[in-house]
Amino acid sequence: MKKNIAIIMGGYSSEVEISLKSGNVVYENLSKEKYNAYRVHILKDKWVALDEFSNEYPINKHNFSFEPNGKKIHFDCVFNAIHGNPGEDGTILAYFKLIGLKHTSAPFYQMALTFNKRDCLSVVKPYGIKTAISYYLDKGNIINVDEIIAKVGLPCFVKPNNAGSSFGISKVKTKEEMLPAIEKAFKEDSQILIEAFLNGKEYTVGVFYYKGAVKVLPITEIISENDFFDYEAKYLGKSQEITPADIEPQLLKKLEETAKKVYLALNMTGFSRTEYIVVNNEPYFLEMNTVPGMTTASILPQQAAAAGISLPELFDNAIEMALKTEI
């Protein structure tokens, strides 16, 4: 019997278009002999399943089913391709937990934890993971620019605490740039994180369960044409992504061990891509992406290809791992 798979995509954040691209790549690469795959658009104004001709059918939110031509379709598993809210922050995964539906991501608590940059950093620090000096602000707090600069220095990064894809992030080089950067970040989130600038090379590491064991993929070095790995660098070709990175063996081992340690410390399952800046041969953990891009140009698929894992294998493994988990 073929398994019915819902590939959820879209979402409620600024990343909706990127998510739709990722979801469609998953749809195109899932085995048609093994799975009945359906694209499911989770959008603010509608939840709809699409048939092969892109006809839309409303999702029944009581049990996440739909009825094309009077025939009710229930899903065996959900492939989560929603970047940001509600896929990457765990919201929709809590709903799947309640209705007993398996999915390819980590449990909802782990997703919520890793999506919150501040909370994620606080959890990994006791494990000896190095992080940048940081300062936190909630909307409505008194903003003392001198106090912020005294703690994190200049230049520094101002970023939304709960957001992905580099929306709302600024590199602040002068005191005068601080307030506009804070206002920009608050447009994306009610909490912001201000971090000291780390002067070093940037690397990103894919980690996930592959055939039942934690696998660290070949590492990518990020060389941005812009001031940092912003939205343009990430999605509009304004960066070089070198996979596998040219890293001397000792540092390579340290990065791999750190990435695996972070994945296990956060009790992760499913896909992850963690970001590091290396300063004086020491990796500093920045953040974890738990629904990384899945287009052919995205970093994690590039890393998988370097490891000899094709897109169909990558996506099939995610579903097989999910089907074996307990709800």
Coordinates of C-alpha atoms in Angstrom, one line a residue:
M1 CA 0.0 0.0 0.0
K2 CA 1.3 3.4 -0.9
K3 CA 1.6 5.9 1.9
N4 CA -0.3 9.2 1.6
I5 CA 2.1 12.1 2.2
A6 CA 1.2 15.7 2.8
I7 CA 3.9 18.2 1.8
I8 CA 3.0 21.3 3.8
M9 CA 4.3 24.6 2.4
G10 CA 3.7 28.3 2.5
G11 CA 3.2 29.5 6.0
Y12 CA 2.4 32.8 7.6
S13 CA 5.7 34.6 7.5
S14 CA 7.8 36.6 5.1
E15 CA 9.3 33.3 3.8
V16 CA 6.1 32.0 2.1
E17 CA 7.4 32.1 -1.5
I18 CA 10.7 30.4 -0.5
S19 CA 8.7 27.7 1.3
L20 CA 6.5 27.1 -1.8
K21 CA 9.6 26.5 -3.9
S22 CA 11.0 24.1 -1.3
G23 CA 7.8 22.2 -1.1
N24 CA 7.5 21.8 -4.9
V25 CA 11.0 20.4 -5.1
V26 CA 10.1 17.8 -2.5
Y27 CA 6.9 17.0 -4.4
E28 CA 8.8 16.6 -7.7
N29 CA 11.4 14.3 -6.1
L30 CA 9.3 11.9 -4.0
S31 CA 8.9 8.4 -5.4
K32 CA 5.5 8.1 -7.2
E33 CA 5.8 4.3 -6.9
K34 CA 6.2 4.5 -3.2
Y35 CA 4.0 7.4 -2.1
N36 CA 0.9 9.3 -3.0
A37 CA 2.2 12.8 -2.5
Y38 CA 0.0 15.9 -2.2
R39 CA 1.0 19.5 -2.0
V40 CA -0.8 21.2 0.9
H41 CA -0.8 25.0 1.1
I42 CA -0.9 26.3 4.7
L43 CA -1.7 30.0 4.2
K44 CA -3.3 32.7 6.4
D45 CA -6.5 32.7 4.4
K46 CA -6.8 29.0 3.5
W47 CA -5.5 25.5 4.1
V48 CA -5.9 23.6 0.9
A49 CA -4.7 20.3 -0.7
L50 CA -3.8 20.3 -4.4
D51 CA -4.3 17.5 -6.8
E52 CA -2.0 16.8 -9.7
F53 CA -3.8 19.4 -11.8
S54 CA -3.5 22.0 -9.0
N55 CA -7.2 21.9 -8.2
E56 CA -7.7 23.0 -4.6
Y57 CA -9.6 21.2 -1.9
P58 CA -10.2 22.5 1.6
I59 CA -8.4 20.8 4.5
N60 CA -10.6 19.5 7.3
K61 CA -8.8 20.8 10.3
H62 CA -10.4 18.3 12.6
N63 CA -8.3 15.5 11.2
F64 CA -6.2 17.1 8.4
S65 CA -8.0 15.2 5.7
F66 CA -9.5 16.4 2.4
E67 CA -12.1 15.0 -0.1
P68 CA -11.3 15.2 -3.8
N69 CA -14.3 14.1 -5.8
G70 CA -16.1 12.8 -2.7
K71 CA -13.2 10.4 -1.7
K72 CA -11.8 11.2 1.7
I73 CA -7.9 11.2 1.9
H74 CA -6.2 10.7 5.2
F75 CA -2.4 11.2 5.5
D76 CA 0.1 8.8 6.9
C77 CA 2.8 11.4 7.3
V78 CA 3.5 15.1 6.8
F79 CA 6.7 16.4 5.1
N80 CA 7.2 19.8 6.7
A81 CA 8.5 22.4 4.2
I82 CA 7.2 25.5 6.0
H83 CA 10.0 28.0 6.8
G84 CA 9.1 30.2 9.7
N85 CA 5.7 30.4 11.3
P86 CA 3.8 28.0 11.7
G87 CA 6.1 25.2 10.5
E88 CA 9.5 26.0 11.9
D89 CA 8.3 27.5 15.2
G90 CA 6.5 24.2 16.1
T91 CA 2.9 25.6 16.1
I92 CA 1.5 23.3 13.4
L93 CA 3.5 20.4 14.8
A94 CA 1.7 20.7 18.1
Y95 CA -1.5 20.4 16.2
F96 CA -0.2 17.3 14.5
K97 CA 0.7 15.9 17.9
L98 CA -2.8 16.4 19.1
I99 CA -4.4 14.6 16.1
G100 CA -1.8 11.8 16.1
L101 CA -0.2 12.6 12.7
K102 CA 3.5 11.8 12.1
H103 CA 5.8 14.4 10.5
T104 CA 9.4 14.8 9.3
S105 CA 10.5 17.5 11.8
A106 CA 11.5 17.4 15.4
P107 CA 8.8 17.5 18.1
F108 CA 7.0 20.8 18.5
Y109 CA 8.9 21.8 21.7
Q110 CA 12.3 21.4 20.0
M111 CA 11.1 23.4 17.0
A112 CA 9.9 26.2 19.2
L113 CA 13.1 26.2 21.2
T114 CA 15.4 26.3 18.2
F115 CA 13.3 29.0 16.5
N116 CA 13.8 31.3 19.5
K117 CA 17.4 32.3 19.1
R118 CA 17.8 33.6 22.7
D119 CA 16.4 30.5 24.3
C120 CA 18.3 28.2 22.0
L121 CA 21.6 29.9 22.9
S122 CA 20.8 29.7 26.6
V123 CA 20.3 25.9 26.3
V124 CA 23.5 25.1 24.4
K125 CA 25.9 27.3 26.5
P126 CA 26.0 24.9 29.5
Y127 CA 27.3 22.2 27.1
G128 CA 30.4 24.2 26.5
I129 CA 29.3 25.6 23.1
K130 CA 30.8 29.0 22.4
T131 CA 28.4 31.9 21.4
A132 CA 28.7 35.6 20.8
I133 CA 28.1 38.2 23.5
S134 CA 24.5 39.2 23.3
Y135 CA 21.9 41.7 24.4
Y136 CA 18.1 41.2 24.3
L137 CA 15.2 43.6 23.9
D138 CA 11.4 43.1 24.0
K139 CA 9.1 45.6 22.3
G140 CA 8.3 48.3 24.9
N141 CA 11.6 48.0 26.7
I142 CA 13.5 51.2 27.3
I143 CA 16.3 51.3 24.7
N144 CA 19.6 52.5 26.0
V145 CA 21.9 52.6 23.0
D146 CA 25.0 53.4 25.1
E147 CA 24.4 50.4 27.4
I148 CA 23.9 48.1 24.3
I149 CA 27.2 49.3 22.7
A150 CA 29.0 49.0 26.1
K151 CA 28.0 45.3 26.2
V152 CA 28.3 44.1 22.6
G153 CA 30.6 46.7 21.0
L154 CA 30.6 47.9 17.4
P155 CA 30.1 46.6 14.8
C156 CA 27.3 44.4 16.0
F157 CA 24.3 42.5 14.5
V158 CA 20.6 43.4 15.3
K159 CA 18.2 40.6 14.4
P160 CA 14.7 39.4 15.1
N161 CA 14.7 36.7 17.8
N162 CA 12.0 34.6 16.2
A163 CA 12.5 34.8 12.4
G164 CA 14.4 33.1 9.6
S165 CA 15.8 33.8 6.2
S166 CA 17.7 36.9 7.3
F167 CA 14.7 39.2 7.2
G168 CA 15.0 42.2 9.5
I169 CA 18.8 41.7 10.2
S170 CA 21.2 44.7 10.2
K171 CA 24.9 45.1 10.7
V172 CA 25.3 48.2 12.9
K173 CA 28.6 50.0 12.5
T174 CA 27.9 53.3 14.2
K175 CA 25.8 54.5 17.2
E176 CA 23.5 56.4 14.8
E177 CA 22.6 53.2 13.0
M178 CA 21.4 51.4 16.2
L179 CA 17.9 52.8 16.6
P180 CA 16.9 52.4 12.9
A181 CA 18.2 48.8 13.0
I182 CA 16.2 48.0 16.1
E183 CA 13.0 49.5 14.5
K184 CA 13.6 47.3 11.4
A185 CA 14.0 44.2 13.5
F186 CA 10.9 45.0 15.5
K187 CA 8.9 45.0 12.3
E188 CA 9.6 41.2 12.1
D189 CA 9.3 40.2 15.8
S190 CA 8.4 41.6 19.2
Q191 CA 11.7 40.3 20.6
I192 CA 15.2 41.1 19.2
L193 CA 18.7 39.9 19.7
I194 CA 21.7 42.1 19.4
E195 CA 25.0 40.2 19.1
A196 CA 28.7 41.2 19.1
F197 CA 30.4 40.9 15.7
L198 CA 32.6 37.8 15.3
N199 CA 35.4 38.4 12.9
G200 CA 36.0 35.0 11.3
K201 CA 35.0 32.6 8.5
E202 CA 31.3 31.5 8.4
Y203 CA 30.4 27.8 8.0
T204 CA 27.1 26.0 7.9
V205 CA 26.6 22.4 8.8
G206 CA 23.8 20.0 8.0
V207 CA 22.9 17.4 10.5
F208 CA 20.0 14.9 10.5
Y209 CA 19.1 11.3 11.2
Y210 CA 20.0 9.2 8.2
K211 CA 19.1 5.5 8.2
G212 CA 18.8 5.6 12.0
A213 CA 22.0 7.4 12.9
V214 CA 23.0 11.0 13.3
K215 CA 24.8 12.1 10.1
V216 CA 26.9 15.3 9.7
L217 CA 27.0 16.3 6.1
P218 CA 30.0 17.9 4.3
I219 CA 30.4 21.5 5.5
T220 CA 29.8 24.6 3.5
E221 CA 31.8 27.8 3.8
I222 CA 29.8 31.0 3.2
I223 CA 31.5 33.9 1.5
S224 CA 29.0 36.8 1.2
E225 CA 29.4 39.6 -1.4
N226 CA 27.4 41.7 1.1
D227 CA 28.4 42.8 4.6
F228 CA 27.0 39.5 5.9
F229 CA 24.9 36.5 4.9
D230 CA 21.7 38.5 4.4
Y231 CA 18.6 37.8 2.3
E232 CA 20.2 38.8 -0.9
A233 CA 23.3 36.7 -0.2
K234 CA 21.2 33.7 0.9
Y235 CA 18.5 33.7 -1.9
L236 CA 19.6 36.1 -4.7
G237 CA 23.0 34.8 -5.5
K238 CA 25.1 37.4 -3.6
S239 CA 27.3 34.8 -2.0
Q240 CA 29.7 31.9 -2.7
E241 CA 28.7 28.7 -1.0
I242 CA 31.7 26.3 -1.1
T243 CA 30.8 22.7 -0.5
P244 CA 32.7 20.8 0.7
A245 CA 34.6 23.7 2.4
D246 CA 38.4 23.7 2.3
I247 CA 39.1 23.2 6.0
E248 CA 42.2 21.8 7.6
P249 CA 41.5 18.4 9.3
Q250 CA 41.7 19.5 13.0
L251 CA 39.1 22.3 12.5
L252 CA 36.9 20.1 10.3
K253 CA 36.7 17.5 13.2
K254 CA 36.0 20.3 15.7
L255 CA 33.1 21.7 13.6
E256 CA 31.6 18.3 13.0
E257 CA 31.8 17.4 16.7
T258 CA 30.3 20.7 17.7
A259 CA 27.4 20.4 15.2
K260 CA 26.6 16.9 16.4
K261 CA 26.9 18.0 20.0
V262 CA 24.5 20.9 19.4
Y263 CA 22.0 18.6 17.6
L264 CA 22.0 16.1 20.4
A265 CA 22.0 18.7 23.2
L266 CA 18.8 20.2 21.7
N267 CA 17.3 16.6 21.5
M268 CA 16.7 17.2 17.7
T269 CA 15.3 14.9 15.1
G270 CA 14.6 15.7 11.4
F271 CA 16.7 18.2 9.4
S272 CA 18.9 20.9 10.8
R273 CA 21.4 23.3 9.5
T274 CA 23.5 25.2 12.1
E275 CA 25.5 28.3 11.5
Y276 CA 29.0 29.0 12.9
I277 CA 31.7 31.7 12.8
V278 CA 35.2 30.4 13.4
V279 CA 37.4 32.7 15.5
N280 CA 40.9 31.7 16.4
N281 CA 40.1 28.1 15.3
E282 CA 37.1 27.9 17.6
P283 CA 33.5 27.5 16.3
Y284 CA 31.0 30.0 17.7
F285 CA 27.4 28.8 17.4
L286 CA 25.0 31.4 15.9
E287 CA 21.7 29.6 15.3
M288 CA 19.9 26.5 14.0
N289 CA 17.5 26.2 11.1
T290 CA 15.2 23.3 11.4
V291 CA 13.4 23.7 8.1
P292 CA 16.3 24.6 5.8
G293 CA 15.7 25.4 2.1
M294 CA 15.1 22.3 0.0
T295 CA 15.4 23.7 -3.5
T296 CA 18.1 22.3 -5.8
A297 CA 20.2 25.5 -5.1
S298 CA 19.7 25.3 -1.3
I299 CA 22.7 24.6 0.9
L300 CA 21.5 21.4 2.6
P301 CA 20.7 19.6 -0.7
Q302 CA 24.1 20.7 -2.0
Q303 CA 25.7 19.1 1.1
A304 CA 23.7 15.9 0.7
A305 CA 24.8 15.7 -3.0
A306 CA 28.4 16.1 -1.8
A307 CA 27.8 13.1 0.5
G308 CA 26.4 11.1 -2.4
I309 CA 22.8 11.4 -1.3
S310 CA 20.3 12.4 -4.0
L311 CA 17.2 14.5 -3.4
P312 CA 14.8 11.5 -3.7
E313 CA 17.0 9.6 -1.2
L314 CA 17.1 12.6 1.1
F315 CA 13.3 13.1 1.2
D316 CA 12.5 9.4 1.3
N317 CA 14.8 8.9 4.3
A318 CA 13.0 11.8 6.1
I319 CA 9.7 10.1 5.6
E320 CA 11.0 6.7 6.6
M321 CA 12.5 8.1 9.8
A322 CA 9.2 9.9 10.6
L323 CA 7.1 6.8 10.1
K324 CA 9.3 4.9 12.6
T325 CA 8.9 7.5 15.3
E326 CA 6.3 7.3 18.1
I327 CA 3.7 10.0 18.2

